């Protein structure tokens, strides 16, 4: 157990439930062309422009999330937090994003396809960086193979975003607060990010969800500023919170209070809602873009990377027979999944199936 705890602390292992397991990686990854990779990077920057457009029209888009997310307990909660936190401060506060675009590579078409993107639980940055280093070392030393690769700069990207958030707060002597699950399975990326921030002369605090639940003296809001353990907080980074089970009434109150303060959140409630699965549907559907007046995003070059996405309500007017007929006649292959949040989208009940 002691060795397992030590390995877990340094990110060599991760937790699944109460079990500590190794970090699985492929030792023979598929290579892609440099042109494909560079093209993807360029288009991802264009994706930021789409998000800026959605932020500017978010008040009118909330109706879409209410309509299509009404049966999802987590989405309903996020909408509640949004509505309860609108005030003069929150309406003027910067909306900041830390984005993880999730792609699959279509071998038949020789191109990337975005299946979804996330603005919460985005901490694979450090894993991808160290995985590349490990693969390169393994191939050189064990396989005597000089594997061509471009070392990503994800570590510094994350540092840059959090630093910019603190700059927006205009006080670099304040603290950056990490909020983790009670038994955070992904401690690896937290430790690496903490180390990077500290090496760049940033003050860092870390708390867990159970501390928020158990300690009423944990935080205060004074003059619209957040203080945790009497230390002024400029940026709050939520590492997880992708499951309704992560939320308690104490945590909800904590989030609402921060939204109403001048403290910067990563993600804040707007960027969190924009990062849920439904947004991918919104961006792909011509009907929905027209209905919610966001046709302006159609000219963006990133749209060619969106996975073909259909919904029973928007595309088939809740008629299951029309959906089945479409699938039978389509030349494309589709994955049937729930649009609920929380990482359980493939776990359909018998009734849903």
Short mmCIF file of C-alpha atoms in Angstrom, two decimals:
data_model
loop_
_atom_site.label_atom_id
_atom_site.label_comp_id
_atom_site.label_asym_id
_atom_site.label_seq_id
_atom_site.Cartn_x
_atom_site.Cartn_y
_atom_site.Cartn_z
CA UNK A 1 0.00 0.00 0.00
CA UNK A 2 2.78 2.44 0.85
CA UNK A 3 4.47 1.85 -2.51
CA UNK A 4 1.12 2.21 -4.29
CA UNK A 5 0.42 5.50 -2.48
CA UNK A 6 3.86 6.78 -3.42
CA UNK A 7 3.45 5.86 -7.09
CA UNK A 8 -0.03 7.40 -7.13
CA UNK A 9 1.27 10.63 -5.57
CA UNK A 10 3.83 11.00 -8.35
CA UNK A 11 1.34 10.16 -11.09
CA UNK A 12 2.77 6.79 -12.11
CA UNK A 13 -0.56 5.23 -11.12
CA UNK A 14 -4.12 6.54 -10.99
CA UNK A 15 -7.22 5.63 -8.99
CA UNK A 16 -10.30 3.87 -10.29
CA UNK A 17 -12.64 3.61 -7.30
CA UNK A 18 -10.36 2.51 -4.47
CA UNK A 19 -7.99 0.60 -6.75
CA UNK A 20 -4.68 2.06 -7.92
CA UNK A 21 -3.85 1.04 -11.49
CA UNK A 22 -1.10 1.84 -13.95
CA UNK A 23 -1.49 4.57 -16.59
CA UNK A 24 -2.19 2.60 -19.80
CA UNK A 25 -0.51 3.77 -23.01
CA UNK A 26 0.11 2.18 -26.39
CA UNK A 27 3.76 1.33 -27.07
CA UNK A 28 3.10 1.25 -30.81
CA UNK A 29 1.00 4.35 -31.58
CA UNK A 30 -0.30 5.18 -35.02
CA UNK A 31 1.66 7.94 -36.72
CA UNK A 32 -0.01 10.73 -38.67
CA UNK A 33 1.39 13.17 -41.19
CA UNK A 34 2.82 16.49 -40.09
CA UNK A 35 0.46 18.22 -42.55
CA UNK A 36 -2.58 16.66 -40.84
CA UNK A 37 -1.29 17.71 -37.45
CA UNK A 38 -0.48 21.30 -38.42
CA UNK A 39 -3.81 21.68 -40.21
CA UNK A 40 -5.58 20.52 -37.05
CA UNK A 41 -3.72 23.04 -34.89
CA UNK A 42 -4.63 25.91 -37.22
CA UNK A 43 -8.30 24.95 -37.30
CA UNK A 44 -8.45 24.56 -33.53
CA UNK A 45 -7.51 28.22 -33.21
CA UNK A 46 -10.47 29.02 -35.45
CA UNK A 47 -12.68 27.07 -33.04
CA UNK A 48 -11.95 29.75 -30.42
CA UNK A 49 -13.76 32.26 -32.64
CA UNK A 50 -16.85 30.04 -32.62
CA UNK A 51 -16.82 29.98 -28.82
CA UNK A 52 -16.48 33.75 -28.64
CA UNK A 53 -19.55 34.07 -30.84
CA UNK A 54 -21.50 31.70 -28.57
CA UNK A 55 -20.45 33.66 -25.47
CA UNK A 56 -21.67 36.91 -27.04
CA UNK A 57 -25.12 35.34 -27.66
CA UNK A 58 -25.31 33.15 -24.58
CA UNK A 59 -28.37 34.84 -23.06
CA UNK A 60 -30.43 33.84 -26.08
CA UNK A 61 -28.89 30.33 -26.23
CA UNK A 62 -29.89 29.38 -22.69
CA UNK A 63 -33.33 28.48 -24.10
CA UNK A 64 -31.68 25.80 -26.26
CA UNK A 65 -29.93 24.19 -23.28
CA UNK A 66 -33.15 24.29 -21.25
CA UNK A 67 -35.12 22.60 -24.03
CA UNK A 68 -32.63 19.88 -24.92
CA UNK A 69 -31.12 19.35 -21.47
CA UNK A 70 -34.31 19.33 -19.40
CA UNK A 71 -34.06 15.59 -18.65
CA UNK A 72 -30.43 15.83 -17.55
CA UNK A 73 -30.14 16.59 -13.84
CA UNK A 74 -26.65 18.06 -14.19
CA UNK A 75 -27.55 20.39 -17.07
CA UNK A 76 -30.62 21.58 -15.15
CA UNK A 77 -28.38 22.34 -12.16
CA UNK A 78 -25.92 24.30 -14.30
CA UNK A 79 -28.75 26.38 -15.73
CA UNK A 80 -29.99 27.04 -12.19
CA UNK A 81 -26.53 28.28 -11.15
CA UNK A 82 -26.36 30.51 -14.23
CA UNK A 83 -29.75 32.12 -13.51
CA UNK A 84 -29.00 32.65 -9.81
CA UNK A 85 -25.66 34.35 -10.45
CA UNK A 86 -26.51 37.08 -12.92
CA UNK A 87 -25.58 40.45 -11.38
CA UNK A 88 -23.56 43.53 -12.32
CA UNK A 89 -20.29 41.80 -11.43
CA UNK A 90 -20.85 38.42 -13.11
CA UNK A 91 -22.20 40.04 -16.27
CA UNK A 92 -19.01 42.08 -16.69
CA UNK A 93 -16.50 39.45 -15.54
CA UNK A 94 -14.30 37.82 -18.22
CA UNK A 95 -15.38 34.37 -19.46
CA UNK A 96 -12.27 32.16 -19.55
CA UNK A 97 -11.84 28.80 -21.24
CA UNK A 98 -9.50 25.87 -20.82
CA UNK A 99 -10.55 23.61 -23.70
CA UNK A 100 -9.89 19.97 -24.50
CA UNK A 101 -11.02 19.09 -28.04
CA UNK A 102 -11.64 15.34 -28.37
CA UNK A 103 -10.78 13.99 -31.81
CA UNK A 104 -10.77 10.63 -33.50
CA UNK A 105 -8.78 9.98 -36.65
CA UNK A 106 -10.87 8.65 -39.54
CA UNK A 107 -8.49 6.29 -41.32
CA UNK A 108 -10.73 5.87 -44.37
CA UNK A 109 -10.95 9.62 -44.94
CA UNK A 110 -7.46 10.38 -43.61
CA UNK A 111 -8.74 13.22 -41.43
CA UNK A 112 -9.54 14.18 -37.86
CA UNK A 113 -13.12 14.40 -36.61
CA UNK A 114 -14.15 16.16 -33.41
CA UNK A 115 -16.59 14.01 -31.46
CA UNK A 116 -16.96 16.47 -28.57
CA UNK A 117 -15.05 19.07 -26.58
CA UNK A 118 -14.79 19.74 -22.86
CA UNK A 119 -14.27 22.76 -20.64
CA UNK A 120 -14.34 20.77 -17.37
CA UNK A 121 -12.09 17.83 -16.45
CA UNK A 122 -9.52 18.85 -19.05
CA UNK A 123 -6.41 17.76 -17.18
CA UNK A 124 -4.94 15.33 -19.71
CA UNK A 125 -2.42 18.01 -20.69
CA UNK A 126 0.38 16.68 -18.51
CA UNK A 127 -0.33 13.03 -19.33
CA UNK A 128 -0.02 13.68 -23.04
CA UNK A 129 3.26 15.53 -22.55
CA UNK A 130 4.88 12.83 -20.42
CA UNK A 131 3.41 10.02 -22.53
CA UNK A 132 5.22 11.42 -25.54
CA UNK A 133 8.50 11.56 -23.61
CA UNK A 134 8.01 7.97 -22.40
CA UNK A 135 7.16 6.66 -25.87
CA UNK A 136 10.17 8.34 -27.40
CA UNK A 137 12.49 6.90 -24.73
CA UNK A 138 10.97 3.40 -25.03
CA UNK A 139 11.30 3.31 -28.80
CA UNK A 140 14.90 4.54 -28.77
CA UNK A 141 16.20 2.39 -25.92
CA UNK A 142 14.17 -0.83 -26.26
CA UNK A 143 13.16 -0.97 -29.92
CA UNK A 144 16.13 0.94 -31.33
CA UNK A 145 13.62 2.95 -33.30
CA UNK A 146 13.88 6.73 -33.71
CA UNK A 147 10.19 7.55 -33.47
CA UNK A 148 9.34 10.86 -35.20
CA UNK A 149 7.26 13.06 -32.95
CA UNK A 150 6.53 16.68 -32.09
CA UNK A 151 6.66 17.29 -28.36
CA UNK A 152 3.50 19.15 -27.39
CA UNK A 153 3.59 22.24 -25.21
CA UNK A 154 0.44 21.50 -23.21
CA UNK A 155 2.11 22.12 -19.86
CA UNK A 156 2.94 25.69 -20.79
CA UNK A 157 -0.47 26.25 -22.44
CA UNK A 158 -2.21 25.51 -19.15
CA UNK A 159 0.24 27.71 -17.25
CA UNK A 160 -0.34 30.52 -19.76
CA UNK A 161 -4.15 30.40 -19.40
CA UNK A 162 -4.11 30.44 -15.60
CA UNK A 163 -1.53 33.25 -15.60
CA UNK A 164 -3.71 35.30 -17.97
CA UNK A 165 -6.67 34.77 -15.66
CA UNK A 166 -4.68 36.08 -12.73
CA UNK A 167 -3.55 39.05 -14.84
CA UNK A 168 -7.21 39.87 -15.48
CA UNK A 169 -7.70 39.94 -11.71
CA UNK A 170 -4.84 42.47 -11.54
CA UNK A 171 -3.12 41.19 -8.42
CA UNK A 172 -0.38 38.60 -8.87
CA UNK A 173 0.24 38.32 -5.12
CA UNK A 174 -3.06 36.51 -4.67
CA UNK A 175 -3.62 32.73 -4.64
CA UNK A 176 -4.74 30.24 -7.28
CA UNK A 177 -7.15 27.71 -5.76
CA UNK A 178 -7.50 24.11 -7.02
CA UNK A 179 -10.77 22.36 -6.11
CA UNK A 180 -10.45 18.56 -6.34
CA UNK A 181 -12.62 15.52 -5.73
CA UNK A 182 -12.37 13.92 -2.28
CA UNK A 183 -10.32 11.08 -3.77
CA UNK A 184 -9.03 12.75 -6.92
CA UNK A 185 -8.13 9.97 -9.43
CA UNK A 186 -6.08 12.34 -11.58
CA UNK A 187 -3.68 13.71 -8.99
CA UNK A 188 -0.86 13.43 -11.55
CA UNK A 189 -1.83 16.45 -13.64
CA UNK A 190 -2.63 18.51 -10.53
CA UNK A 191 0.83 17.96 -9.05
CA UNK A 192 2.57 18.79 -12.32
CA UNK A 193 0.52 21.95 -12.78
CA UNK A 194 1.09 23.01 -9.18
CA UNK A 195 4.83 22.53 -9.58
CA UNK A 196 4.85 24.57 -12.79
CA UNK A 197 2.92 27.43 -11.17
CA UNK A 198 5.16 27.46 -8.10
CA UNK A 199 8.29 27.50 -10.28
CA UNK A 200 6.79 30.60 -11.91
CA UNK A 201 6.35 32.30 -8.53
CA UNK A 202 2.61 31.70 -8.22
CA UNK A 203 0.86 31.06 -4.90
CA UNK A 204 -1.24 27.87 -4.96
CA UNK A 205 -3.84 26.42 -2.57
CA UNK A 206 -5.59 23.06 -2.89
CA UNK A 207 -8.88 21.99 -1.27
CA UNK A 208 -11.19 19.00 -1.73
CA UNK A 209 -14.97 18.86 -2.05
CA UNK A 210 -15.42 17.39 1.43
CA UNK A 211 -13.67 20.43 2.94
CA UNK A 212 -16.32 22.65 1.35
CA UNK A 213 -19.06 20.42 2.79
CA UNK A 214 -17.61 20.13 6.29
CA UNK A 215 -16.09 23.52 7.00
CA UNK A 216 -18.38 26.54 7.13
CA UNK A 217 -15.39 28.73 8.03
CA UNK A 218 -13.49 27.69 4.89
CA UNK A 219 -14.24 30.79 2.85
CA UNK A 220 -15.57 34.33 2.99
CA UNK A 221 -16.65 36.93 0.46
CA UNK A 222 -15.39 40.38 1.49
CA UNK A 223 -15.79 43.44 -0.76
CA UNK A 224 -16.71 41.09 -3.64
CA UNK A 225 -13.45 39.14 -3.22
CA UNK A 226 -13.08 35.46 -2.32
CA UNK A 227 -10.93 34.49 0.69
CA UNK A 228 -10.11 30.87 1.52
CA UNK A 229 -8.29 30.25 4.81
CA UNK A 230 -8.03 34.07 4.93
CA UNK A 231 -6.02 34.18 1.69
CA UNK A 232 -7.28 36.23 -1.25
CA UNK A 233 -8.09 34.05 -4.27
CA UNK A 234 -7.78 35.42 -7.80
CA UNK A 235 -8.46 32.19 -9.78
CA UNK A 236 -10.47 29.07 -8.90
CA UNK A 237 -9.70 25.98 -10.99
CA UNK A 238 -12.31 23.20 -10.81
CA UNK A 239 -10.52 19.99 -11.82
CA UNK A 240 -13.55 17.67 -11.96
CA UNK A 241 -17.27 18.32 -11.25
CA UNK A 242 -18.49 16.49 -14.37
CA UNK A 243 -21.02 14.32 -12.49
CA UNK A 244 -24.14 15.35 -10.59
CA UNK A 245 -22.84 13.23 -7.68
CA UNK A 246 -19.94 15.67 -7.27
CA UNK A 247 -22.36 18.47 -6.31
CA UNK A 248 -23.68 19.11 -2.83
CA UNK A 249 -25.71 22.10 -1.69
CA UNK A 250 -22.57 23.43 0.04
CA UNK A 251 -20.61 23.25 -3.22
CA UNK A 252 -23.46 24.86 -5.18
CA UNK A 253 -23.53 27.76 -2.69
CA UNK A 254 -19.74 28.03 -2.97
CA UNK A 255 -19.91 28.22 -6.78
CA UNK A 256 -22.75 30.76 -6.72
CA UNK A 257 -20.86 32.99 -4.29
CA UNK A 258 -17.72 32.90 -6.47
CA UNK A 259 -19.70 33.68 -9.63
CA UNK A 260 -21.04 36.78 -7.93
CA UNK A 261 -17.54 37.86 -6.84
CA UNK A 262 -14.72 39.30 -8.95
CA UNK A 263 -12.70 36.05 -8.66
CA UNK A 264 -12.04 34.36 -12.02
CA UNK A 265 -13.32 30.79 -12.47
CA UNK A 266 -11.97 28.03 -14.71
CA UNK A 267 -14.50 27.10 -15.89
CA UNK A 268 -17.09 29.70 -15.01
CA UNK A 269 -20.73 28.69 -15.45
CA UNK A 270 -20.98 29.99 -19.03
CA UNK A 271 -17.87 28.20 -20.28
CA UNK A 272 -18.96 25.02 -18.46
CA UNK A 273 -22.39 25.00 -20.15
CA UNK A 274 -20.87 25.74 -23.56
CA UNK A 275 -18.59 22.72 -23.07
CA UNK A 276 -21.35 20.12 -22.68
CA UNK A 277 -22.22 17.61 -25.42
CA UNK A 278 -25.28 19.53 -26.60
CA UNK A 279 -23.11 22.32 -28.03
CA UNK A 280 -21.64 19.91 -30.60
CA UNK A 281 -25.22 19.23 -31.76
CA UNK A 282 -25.98 22.95 -31.88
CA UNK A 283 -22.95 23.64 -34.07
CA UNK A 284 -23.67 20.77 -36.48
CA UNK A 285 -27.43 21.24 -36.93
CA UNK A 286 -28.49 23.73 -39.62
CA UNK A 287 -31.99 23.81 -38.12
CA UNK A 288 -30.73 24.73 -34.65
CA UNK A 289 -28.22 27.32 -35.89
CA UNK A 290 -31.03 29.03 -37.78
CA UNK A 291 -33.49 28.78 -34.88
CA UNK A 292 -31.06 30.29 -32.37
CA UNK A 293 -29.59 32.88 -34.73
CA UNK A 294 -25.98 31.70 -34.83
CA UNK A 295 -25.63 31.25 -38.60
CA UNK A 296 -22.59 33.51 -38.31
CA UNK A 297 -20.49 30.50 -37.19
CA UNK A 298 -21.07 28.66 -40.49
CA UNK A 299 -18.17 30.34 -42.30
CA UNK A 300 -15.61 29.03 -39.83
CA UNK A 301 -13.09 26.55 -41.27
CA UNK A 302 -13.31 24.39 -38.14
CA UNK A 303 -16.81 23.20 -39.11
CA UNK A 304 -15.32 20.66 -41.52
CA UNK A 305 -13.98 18.78 -38.47
CA UNK A 306 -17.35 18.41 -36.70
CA UNK A 307 -18.55 14.83 -36.43
CA UNK A 308 -21.91 14.23 -38.12
CA UNK A 309 -24.29 14.56 -35.15
CA UNK A 310 -28.05 13.89 -35.11
CA UNK A 311 -30.65 14.14 -32.39
CA UNK A 312 -34.02 12.44 -32.05
CA UNK A 313 -35.74 15.75 -31.27
CA UNK A 314 -34.06 18.21 -33.65
CA UNK A 315 -33.66 15.92 -36.67
CA UNK A 316 -36.52 13.43 -36.38
CA UNK A 317 -39.17 15.29 -34.34
CA UNK A 318 -39.05 12.54 -31.68
CA UNK A 319 -40.16 9.93 -34.25
CA UNK A 320 -38.09 6.80 -33.63
CA UNK A 321 -39.19 5.20 -36.91
CA UNK A 322 -37.80 8.15 -38.88
CA UNK A 323 -34.52 7.81 -36.98
CA UNK A 324 -34.29 4.09 -37.75
CA UNK A 325 -35.12 4.65 -41.43
CA UNK A 326 -32.41 7.30 -41.63
CA UNK A 327 -29.82 5.00 -40.08
CA UNK A 328 -30.73 2.13 -42.40
CA UNK A 329 -30.40 4.28 -45.51
CA UNK A 330 -27.29 6.22 -44.45
CA UNK A 331 -23.87 5.44 -45.89
CA UNK A 332 -22.26 6.64 -42.67
CA UNK A 333 -21.85 4.66 -39.47
CA UNK A 334 -23.39 6.17 -36.34
CA UNK A 335 -22.83 5.60 -32.63
CA UNK A 336 -26.01 5.54 -30.54
CA UNK A 337 -25.45 7.40 -27.28
CA UNK A 338 -27.22 9.34 -24.59
CA UNK A 339 -26.65 13.09 -24.48
CA UNK A 340 -26.47 13.08 -20.70
CA UNK A 341 -23.38 14.49 -19.04
CA UNK A 342 -21.10 12.67 -16.63
CA UNK A 343 -19.14 10.29 -18.85
CA UNK A 344 -21.92 7.70 -18.97
CA UNK A 345 -23.18 8.49 -22.47
CA UNK A 346 -22.77 4.92 -23.72
CA UNK A 347 -24.55 3.35 -20.75
CA UNK A 348 -28.07 3.15 -22.18
CA UNK A 349 -30.86 1.50 -20.24
CA UNK A 350 -32.98 -1.24 -21.86
CA UNK A 351 -35.85 1.23 -22.20
CA UNK A 352 -33.68 3.83 -23.92
CA UNK A 353 -32.17 1.21 -26.23
#
